Amino acid sequence: DAGVIQSPRHEVTEMGQEVTLRCKPISGHDYLFWYRQTMMRGLELLIYFNNNVPIDDSGMPEDRFSAKMPNASFSTLKIQPSEPRDSAVYFCASSLGDRVNIQYFGAGTRLSVL
Amino acid sequence: AQSVTQPDIHITVSEGASLELRCNYSYGATPYLFWYVQSPGQGLQLLLKYFSGDTLVQGIKGFEAEFKRSQSSFNLRKPSVHWSDAAEYFCAVATSASKIIFGSGTRLSIRP
């Protein structure tokens, strides 16, 4: 398996623009997680899905952030409008239901908002 | 509240020397504990996990960790480090079936 695939790897945008990050989980995994990593706050869970349904979005910082999972093989994290403080590395991870705690991470998307 | 503390922000060890990275957790029930490694520009990779049973767990790349309930610790060890072990290491605790809390990480540098 190719592992968790995230795109793009790097994104540079200007403040106020919409940003969409993409994730393809490992085939067969039924849990998908979005994390944000910053120097100040470390690795934070933003939201996670089970069988394409959002289960816990309590980590989503504000209404500018939204996440969807239209099918088992694709998820998006959208920021609209983006702000400089959103600059971070965003990771997607997936796991298999019977071992939900073993999460497999993608390589991340480094977002810079100017 | 559940938390994970990694007291060492940065550690430098000589190649071939032994390594111990510290991790303390706060969690009321029996914890599920993990160590992940992150190489520069990469995602996190699971090194090892503790769910139950033997408190000394073996992982990949020659790493091991010991769960000590009395000390609320889950320290990571390796008897002899290699230059390729230079990375950031994260300890984590699962607070429920799906949510994981990560520590702030320890950056490991290897001295030639």
PDB file of C-alpha atoms in Angstrom:
ATOM      1  CA  ASP A   1       0.000   0.000   0.000  1.00  0.00           C
ATOM      2  CA  ALA A   2       1.204   3.531  -0.742  1.00  0.00           C
ATOM      3  CA  GLY A   3       0.343   4.779   2.712  1.00  0.00           C
ATOM      4  CA  VAL A   4      -1.564   7.931   3.541  1.00  0.00           C
ATOM      5  CA  ILE A   5      -1.198  10.420   0.713  1.00  0.00           C
ATOM      6  CA  GLN A   6      -1.510  14.148   1.236  1.00  0.00           C
ATOM      7  CA  SER A   7      -1.491  16.927  -1.320  1.00  0.00           C
ATOM      8  CA  PRO A   8      -0.093  19.390  -1.851  1.00  0.00           C
ATOM      9  CA  ARG A   9       3.132  18.946   0.111  1.00  0.00           C
ATOM     10  CA  HIS A  10       3.641  22.691   0.259  1.00  0.00           C
ATOM     11  CA  GLU A  11       1.139  25.503  -0.107  1.00  0.00           C
ATOM     12  CA  VAL A  12       1.890  29.205  -0.080  1.00  0.00           C
ATOM     13  CA  THR A  13      -1.041  31.561  -0.198  1.00  0.00           C
ATOM     14  CA  GLU A  14      -2.010  35.080   0.699  1.00  0.00           C
ATOM     15  CA  MET A  15      -4.150  36.076   3.609  1.00  0.00           C
ATOM     16  CA  GLY A  16      -7.829  35.921   2.770  1.00  0.00           C
ATOM     17  CA  GLN A  17      -7.518  33.193   0.178  1.00  0.00           C
ATOM     18  CA  GLU A  18      -9.221  29.821   0.390  1.00  0.00           C
ATOM     19  CA  VAL A  19      -6.964  26.844   0.998  1.00  0.00           C
ATOM     20  CA  THR A  20      -7.899  23.212   0.443  1.00  0.00           C
ATOM     21  CA  LEU A  21      -5.772  20.358   1.735  1.00  0.00           C
ATOM     22  CA  ARG A  22      -6.365  16.831   0.525  1.00  0.00           C
ATOM     23  CA  CYS A  23      -5.901  13.388   1.983  1.00  0.00           C
ATOM     24  CA  LYS A  24      -6.214   9.843   0.721  1.00  0.00           C
ATOM     25  CA  PRO A  25      -6.212   7.330   3.592  1.00  0.00           C
ATOM     26  CA  ILE A  26      -4.873   3.812   3.464  1.00  0.00           C
ATOM     27  CA  SER A  27      -7.320   1.581   1.631  1.00  0.00           C
ATOM     28  CA  GLY A  28      -9.588  -0.251   4.049  1.00  0.00           C
ATOM     29  CA  HIS A  29      -8.992   2.084   6.983  1.00  0.00           C
ATOM     30  CA  ASP A  30     -12.198   3.417   8.485  1.00  0.00           C
ATOM     31  CA  TYR A  31     -10.844   6.203  10.696  1.00  0.00           C
ATOM     32  CA  LEU A  32      -9.337   9.413   9.393  1.00  0.00           C
ATOM     33  CA  PHE A  33      -7.729  12.159  11.467  1.00  0.00           C
ATOM     34  CA  TRP A  34      -6.593  15.699  10.727  1.00  0.00           C
ATOM     35  CA  TYR A  35      -3.840  17.208  12.874  1.00  0.00           C
ATOM     36  CA  ARG A  36      -2.062  20.544  12.929  1.00  0.00           C
ATOM     37  CA  GLN A  37       1.534  20.909  14.058  1.00  0.00           C
ATOM     38  CA  THR A  38       3.066  24.209  15.141  1.00  0.00           C
ATOM     39  CA  MET A  39       6.077  25.128  17.204  1.00  0.00           C
ATOM     40  CA  MET A  40       3.931  26.822  19.811  1.00  0.00           C
ATOM     41  CA  ARG A  41       1.159  24.266  20.220  1.00  0.00           C
ATOM     42  CA  GLY A  42       2.756  21.027  19.073  1.00  0.00           C
ATOM     43  CA  LEU A  43       0.561  18.392  17.452  1.00  0.00           C
ATOM     44  CA  GLU A  44      -3.155  19.033  17.843  1.00  0.00           C
ATOM     45  CA  LEU A  45      -6.066  16.892  16.725  1.00  0.00           C
ATOM     46  CA  LEU A  46      -8.478  18.995  14.688  1.00  0.00           C
ATOM     47  CA  ILE A  47     -11.161  16.502  13.685  1.00  0.00           C
ATOM     48  CA  TYR A  48     -11.642  12.827  13.046  1.00  0.00           C
ATOM     49  CA  PHE A  49     -14.019  10.715  10.985  1.00  0.00           C
ATOM     50  CA  ASN A  50     -15.300   7.181  11.311  1.00  0.00           C
ATOM     51  CA  ASN A  51     -16.794   5.605   8.206  1.00  0.00           C
ATOM     52  CA  ASN A  52     -16.828   9.047   6.552  1.00  0.00           C
ATOM     53  CA  VAL A  53     -18.852  10.598   9.392  1.00  0.00           C
ATOM     54  CA  PRO A  54     -17.312  13.372  11.521  1.00  0.00           C
ATOM     55  CA  ILE A  55     -17.147  12.128  15.110  1.00  0.00           C
ATOM     56  CA  ASP A  56     -15.331  14.866  16.985  1.00  0.00           C
ATOM     57  CA  ASP A  57     -14.546  18.314  15.613  1.00  0.00           C
ATOM     58  CA  SER A  58     -13.861  19.950  18.963  1.00  0.00           C
ATOM     59  CA  GLY A  59     -10.311  20.703  17.912  1.00  0.00           C
ATOM     60  CA  MET A  60     -11.278  22.775  14.893  1.00  0.00           C
ATOM     61  CA  PRO A  61     -10.068  26.261  15.828  1.00  0.00           C
ATOM     62  CA  GLU A  62     -12.915  28.287  14.382  1.00  0.00           C
ATOM     63  CA  ASP A  63     -15.572  28.468  11.714  1.00  0.00           C
ATOM     64  CA  ARG A  64     -13.015  29.293   9.062  1.00  0.00           C
ATOM     65  CA  PHE A  65     -11.996  25.646   9.176  1.00  0.00           C
ATOM     66  CA  SER A  66     -14.117  22.887   7.691  1.00  0.00           C
ATOM     67  CA  ALA A  67     -13.484  19.240   6.834  1.00  0.00           C
ATOM     68  CA  LYS A  68     -15.331  16.765   4.691  1.00  0.00           C
ATOM     69  CA  MET A  69     -15.037  13.125   3.814  1.00  0.00           C
ATOM     70  CA  PRO A  70     -17.287  12.452   0.814  1.00  0.00           C
ATOM     71  CA  ASN A  71     -16.127   8.853   0.483  1.00  0.00           C
ATOM     72  CA  ALA A  72     -13.852   6.315   2.117  1.00  0.00           C
ATOM     73  CA  SER A  73     -10.847   7.254   0.024  1.00  0.00           C
ATOM     74  CA  PHE A  74     -10.820  11.036   0.182  1.00  0.00           C
ATOM     75  CA  SER A  75     -10.985  13.854   2.672  1.00  0.00           C
ATOM     76  CA  THR A  76     -10.448  17.612   2.526  1.00  0.00           C
ATOM     77  CA  LEU A  77      -9.603  20.255   5.067  1.00  0.00           C
ATOM     78  CA  LYS A  78     -10.573  23.741   3.966  1.00  0.00           C
ATOM     79  CA  ILE A  79      -9.622  27.096   5.429  1.00  0.00           C
ATOM     80  CA  GLN A  80     -11.626  30.077   4.260  1.00  0.00           C
ATOM     81  CA  PRO A  81     -10.474  32.783   4.614  1.00  0.00           C
ATOM     82  CA  SER A  82      -6.914  31.922   5.538  1.00  0.00           C
ATOM     83  CA  GLU A  83      -4.892  33.974   8.012  1.00  0.00           C
ATOM     84  CA  PRO A  84      -1.145  34.100   8.744  1.00  0.00           C
ATOM     85  CA  ARG A  85      -1.691  32.326  12.080  1.00  0.00           C
ATOM     86  CA  ASP A  86      -2.943  29.300  10.157  1.00  0.00           C
ATOM     87  CA  SER A  87       0.600  28.689   8.933  1.00  0.00           C
ATOM     88  CA  ALA A  88       1.529  25.215  10.116  1.00  0.00           C
ATOM     89  CA  VAL A  89       2.078  21.653   8.981  1.00  0.00           C
ATOM     90  CA  TYR A  90      -1.184  19.776   8.580  1.00  0.00           C
ATOM     91  CA  PHE A  91      -1.135  16.013   8.882  1.00  0.00           C
ATOM     92  CA  CYS A  92      -3.688  13.447   7.913  1.00  0.00           C
ATOM     93  CA  ALA A  93      -3.659  10.012   9.519  1.00  0.00           C
ATOM     94  CA  SER A  94      -5.772   6.900   9.157  1.00  0.00           C
ATOM     95  CA  SER A  95      -6.358   3.768  11.181  1.00  0.00           C
ATOM     96  CA  LEU A  96      -8.173   0.476  11.045  1.00  0.00           C
ATOM     97  CA  GLY A  97     -11.235   0.011  13.205  1.00  0.00           C
ATOM     98  CA  ASP A  98     -10.023  -2.938  15.208  1.00  0.00           C
ATOM     99  CA  ARG A  99      -6.777  -1.174  16.128  1.00  0.00           C
ATOM    100  CA  VAL A 100      -8.018   2.358  16.207  1.00  0.00           C
ATOM    101  CA  ASN A 101      -5.121   3.687  18.169  1.00  0.00           C
ATOM    102  CA  ILE A 102      -2.415   2.742  15.677  1.00  0.00           C
ATOM    103  CA  GLN A 103      -2.521   5.684  13.350  1.00  0.00           C
ATOM    104  CA  TYR A 104      -0.574   5.919  10.117  1.00  0.00           C
ATOM    105  CA  PHE A 105       0.458   9.410   9.130  1.00  0.00           C
ATOM    106  CA  GLY A 106       0.887  11.111   5.804  1.00  0.00           C
ATOM    107  CA  ALA A 107       3.919  13.250   5.057  1.00  0.00           C
ATOM    108  CA  GLY A 108       1.990  16.429   5.774  1.00  0.00           C
ATOM    109  CA  THR A 109       1.189  19.678   4.012  1.00  0.00           C
ATOM    110  CA  ARG A 110       3.268  22.687   4.966  1.00  0.00           C
ATOM    111  CA  LEU A 111       1.022  25.742   4.722  1.00  0.00           C
ATOM    112  CA  SER A 112       2.370  29.266   4.659  1.00  0.00           C
ATOM    113  CA  VAL A 113      -0.116  32.130   4.703  1.00  0.00           C
ATOM    114  CA  LEU A 114       1.503  35.456   3.852  1.00  0.00           C
TER     115      LEU A 114
ATOM    116  CA  ALA B   1      -7.047  16.228  32.527  1.00  0.00           C
ATOM    117  CA  GLN B   2      -5.066  13.839  30.412  1.00  0.00           C
ATOM    118  CA  SER B   3      -1.607  15.009  29.447  1.00  0.00           C
ATOM    119  CA  VAL B   4       1.786  13.869  28.266  1.00  0.00           C
ATOM    120  CA  THR B   5       5.026  15.498  29.365  1.00  0.00           C
ATOM    121  CA  GLN B   6       8.347  15.127  27.640  1.00  0.00           C
ATOM    122  CA  PRO B   7      10.715  17.102  29.858  1.00  0.00           C
ATOM    123  CA  ASP B   8      13.632  17.149  27.433  1.00  0.00           C
ATOM    124  CA  ILE B   9      13.234  19.471  24.463  1.00  0.00           C
ATOM    125  CA  HIS B  10      16.572  18.569  22.864  1.00  0.00           C
ATOM    126  CA  ILE B  11      19.081  15.813  23.566  1.00  0.00           C
ATOM    127  CA  THR B  12      22.444  15.216  21.951  1.00  0.00           C
ATOM    128  CA  VAL B  13      24.192  11.862  22.255  1.00  0.00           C
ATOM    129  CA  SER B  14      27.264  10.404  20.626  1.00  0.00           C
ATOM    130  CA  GLU B  15      26.881   7.761  17.987  1.00  0.00           C
ATOM    131  CA  GLY B  16      27.100   4.347  19.619  1.00  0.00           C
ATOM    132  CA  ALA B  17      26.048   5.648  23.021  1.00  0.00           C
ATOM    133  CA  SER B  18      22.902   4.570  24.807  1.00  0.00           C
ATOM    134  CA  LEU B  19      19.758   6.664  24.768  1.00  0.00           C
ATOM    135  CA  GLU B  20      16.834   7.232  27.093  1.00  0.00           C
ATOM    136  CA  LEU B  21      14.029   9.653  26.306  1.00  0.00           C
ATOM    137  CA  ARG B  22      11.676  10.476  29.124  1.00  0.00           C
ATOM    138  CA  CYS B  23       7.907  10.531  29.045  1.00  0.00           C
ATOM    139  CA  ASN B  24       5.387  11.025  31.827  1.00  0.00           C
ATOM    140  CA  TYR B  25       1.656  10.815  31.391  1.00  0.00           C
ATOM    141  CA  SER B  26      -1.411  11.768  33.347  1.00  0.00           C
ATOM    142  CA  TYR B  27      -4.430   9.562  32.817  1.00  0.00           C
ATOM    143  CA  GLY B  28      -6.885   8.064  35.276  1.00  0.00           C
ATOM    144  CA  ALA B  29      -7.405   4.680  33.689  1.00  0.00           C
ATOM    145  CA  THR B  30      -5.002   2.154  32.245  1.00  0.00           C
ATOM    146  CA  PRO B  31      -3.333   4.043  29.429  1.00  0.00           C
ATOM    147  CA  TYR B  32      -2.596   3.068  25.909  1.00  0.00           C
ATOM    148  CA  LEU B  33       0.876   4.487  25.263  1.00  0.00           C
ATOM    149  CA  PHE B  34       2.872   5.105  22.119  1.00  0.00           C
ATOM    150  CA  TRP B  35       6.164   6.387  20.842  1.00  0.00           C
ATOM    151  CA  TYR B  36       6.306   7.935  17.389  1.00  0.00           C
ATOM    152  CA  VAL B  37       9.301   9.226  15.447  1.00  0.00           C
ATOM    153  CA  GLN B  38       9.272  12.079  12.964  1.00  0.00           C
ATOM    154  CA  SER B  39      12.142  12.548  10.544  1.00  0.00           C
ATOM    155  CA  PRO B  40      12.606  15.992   8.984  1.00  0.00           C
ATOM    156  CA  GLY B  41       9.917  16.748   6.434  1.00  0.00           C
ATOM    157  CA  GLN B  42       8.109  13.501   7.133  1.00  0.00           C
ATOM    158  CA  GLY B  43       5.025  12.335   8.949  1.00  0.00           C
ATOM    159  CA  LEU B  44       5.050  10.431  12.202  1.00  0.00           C
ATOM    160  CA  GLN B  45       5.934   6.751  12.253  1.00  0.00           C
ATOM    161  CA  LEU B  46       4.942   4.416  15.063  1.00  0.00           C
ATOM    162  CA  LEU B  47       7.959   3.008  16.924  1.00  0.00           C
ATOM    163  CA  LEU B  48       6.147   0.949  19.545  1.00  0.00           C
ATOM    164  CA  LYS B  49       3.020   0.749  21.635  1.00  0.00           C
ATOM    165  CA  TYR B  50       1.861  -0.497  25.014  1.00  0.00           C
ATOM    166  CA  PHE B  51      -1.680  -1.708  25.508  1.00  0.00           C
ATOM    167  CA  SER B  52      -1.346  -4.308  28.277  1.00  0.00           C
ATOM    168  CA  GLY B  53       0.754  -7.242  29.421  1.00  0.00           C
ATOM    169  CA  ASP B  54       4.536  -7.189  29.552  1.00  0.00           C
ATOM    170  CA  THR B  55       5.631  -3.742  30.645  1.00  0.00           C
ATOM    171  CA  LEU B  56       8.769  -3.869  28.523  1.00  0.00           C
ATOM    172  CA  VAL B  57       7.831  -3.510  24.886  1.00  0.00           C
ATOM    173  CA  GLN B  58      10.008  -3.884  21.854  1.00  0.00           C
ATOM    174  CA  GLY B  59       9.635  -1.742  18.787  1.00  0.00           C
ATOM    175  CA  ILE B  60      11.157  -1.169  15.416  1.00  0.00           C
ATOM    176  CA  LYS B  61      14.696   0.061  14.756  1.00  0.00           C
ATOM    177  CA  GLY B  62      16.012  -1.472  17.980  1.00  0.00           C
ATOM    178  CA  PHE B  63      13.975   0.711  20.329  1.00  0.00           C
ATOM    179  CA  GLU B  64      12.264  -0.436  23.497  1.00  0.00           C
ATOM    180  CA  ALA B  65      10.166   1.235  26.164  1.00  0.00           C
ATOM    181  CA  GLU B  66       9.194   0.361  29.691  1.00  0.00           C
ATOM    182  CA  PHE B  67       5.833   1.164  31.246  1.00  0.00           C
ATOM    183  CA  LYS B  68       6.065   1.993  34.953  1.00  0.00           C
ATOM    184  CA  ARG B  69       2.652   2.559  36.431  1.00  0.00           C
ATOM    185  CA  SER B  70       4.000   3.689  39.811  1.00  0.00           C
ATOM    186  CA  GLN B  71       5.950   6.478  38.132  1.00  0.00           C
ATOM    187  CA  SER B  72       3.433   7.205  35.368  1.00  0.00           C
ATOM    188  CA  SER B  73       6.292   6.891  32.947  1.00  0.00           C
ATOM    189  CA  PHE B  74       6.929   5.306  29.574  1.00  0.00           C
ATOM    190  CA  ASN B  75      10.572   5.979  28.755  1.00  0.00           C
ATOM    191  CA  LEU B  76      12.075   5.098  25.404  1.00  0.00           C
ATOM    192  CA  ARG B  77      15.502   3.451  25.247  1.00  0.00           C
ATOM    193  CA  LYS B  78      18.025   2.271  22.731  1.00  0.00           C
ATOM    194  CA  PRO B  79      21.330   0.632  23.697  1.00  0.00           C
ATOM    195  CA  SER B  80      23.368   2.093  20.840  1.00  0.00           C
ATOM    196  CA  VAL B  81      22.211   4.967  18.653  1.00  0.00           C
ATOM    197  CA  HIS B  82      23.012   5.423  14.986  1.00  0.00           C
ATOM    198  CA  TRP B  83      23.306   8.670  13.075  1.00  0.00           C
ATOM    199  CA  SER B  84      20.056   7.790  11.306  1.00  0.00           C
ATOM    200  CA  ASP B  85      18.208   7.974  14.631  1.00  0.00           C
ATOM    201  CA  ALA B  86      18.435  11.771  14.587  1.00  0.00           C
ATOM    202  CA  ALA B  87      14.801  12.883  14.535  1.00  0.00           C
ATOM    203  CA  GLU B  88      11.994  14.176  16.716  1.00  0.00           C
ATOM    204  CA  TYR B  89      10.396  11.691  19.078  1.00  0.00           C
ATOM    205  CA  PHE B  90       6.859  11.966  20.396  1.00  0.00           C
ATOM    206  CA  CYS B  91       5.298  10.145  23.288  1.00  0.00           C
ATOM    207  CA  ALA B  92       1.519   9.829  23.177  1.00  0.00           C
ATOM    208  CA  VAL B  93      -1.387   8.522  25.222  1.00  0.00           C
ATOM    209  CA  ALA B  94      -4.758   7.405  23.931  1.00  0.00           C
ATOM    210  CA  THR B  95      -7.508   8.978  25.986  1.00  0.00           C
ATOM    211  CA  SER B  96     -10.303   7.052  24.348  1.00  0.00           C
ATOM    212  CA  ALA B  97     -10.712   4.567  21.587  1.00  0.00           C
ATOM    213  CA  SER B  98      -9.720   7.059  18.976  1.00  0.00           C
ATOM    214  CA  LYS B  99      -8.257  10.247  20.426  1.00  0.00           C
ATOM    215  CA  ILE B 100      -4.551  10.533  21.096  1.00  0.00           C
ATOM    216  CA  ILE B 101      -2.721  13.262  22.983  1.00  0.00           C
ATOM    217  CA  PHE B 102       0.864  13.857  21.937  1.00  0.00           C
ATOM    218  CA  GLY B 103       3.689  15.229  24.013  1.00  0.00           C
ATOM    219  CA  SER B 104       5.631  18.244  22.844  1.00  0.00           C
ATOM    220  CA  GLY B 105       8.408  16.104  21.445  1.00  0.00           C
ATOM    221  CA  THR B 106      12.131  15.604  22.064  1.00  0.00           C
ATOM    222  CA  ARG B 107      14.564  16.424  19.327  1.00  0.00           C
ATOM    223  CA  LEU B 108      17.459  13.978  19.175  1.00  0.00           C
ATOM    224  CA  SER B 109      20.783  14.977  17.671  1.00  0.00           C
ATOM    225  CA  ILE B 110      23.636  12.541  17.152  1.00  0.00           C
ATOM    226  CA  ARG B 111      27.220  13.591  17.687  1.00  0.00           C
ATOM    227  CA  PRO B 112      29.634  11.853  15.256  1.00  0.00           C
TER     228      PRO B 112
END
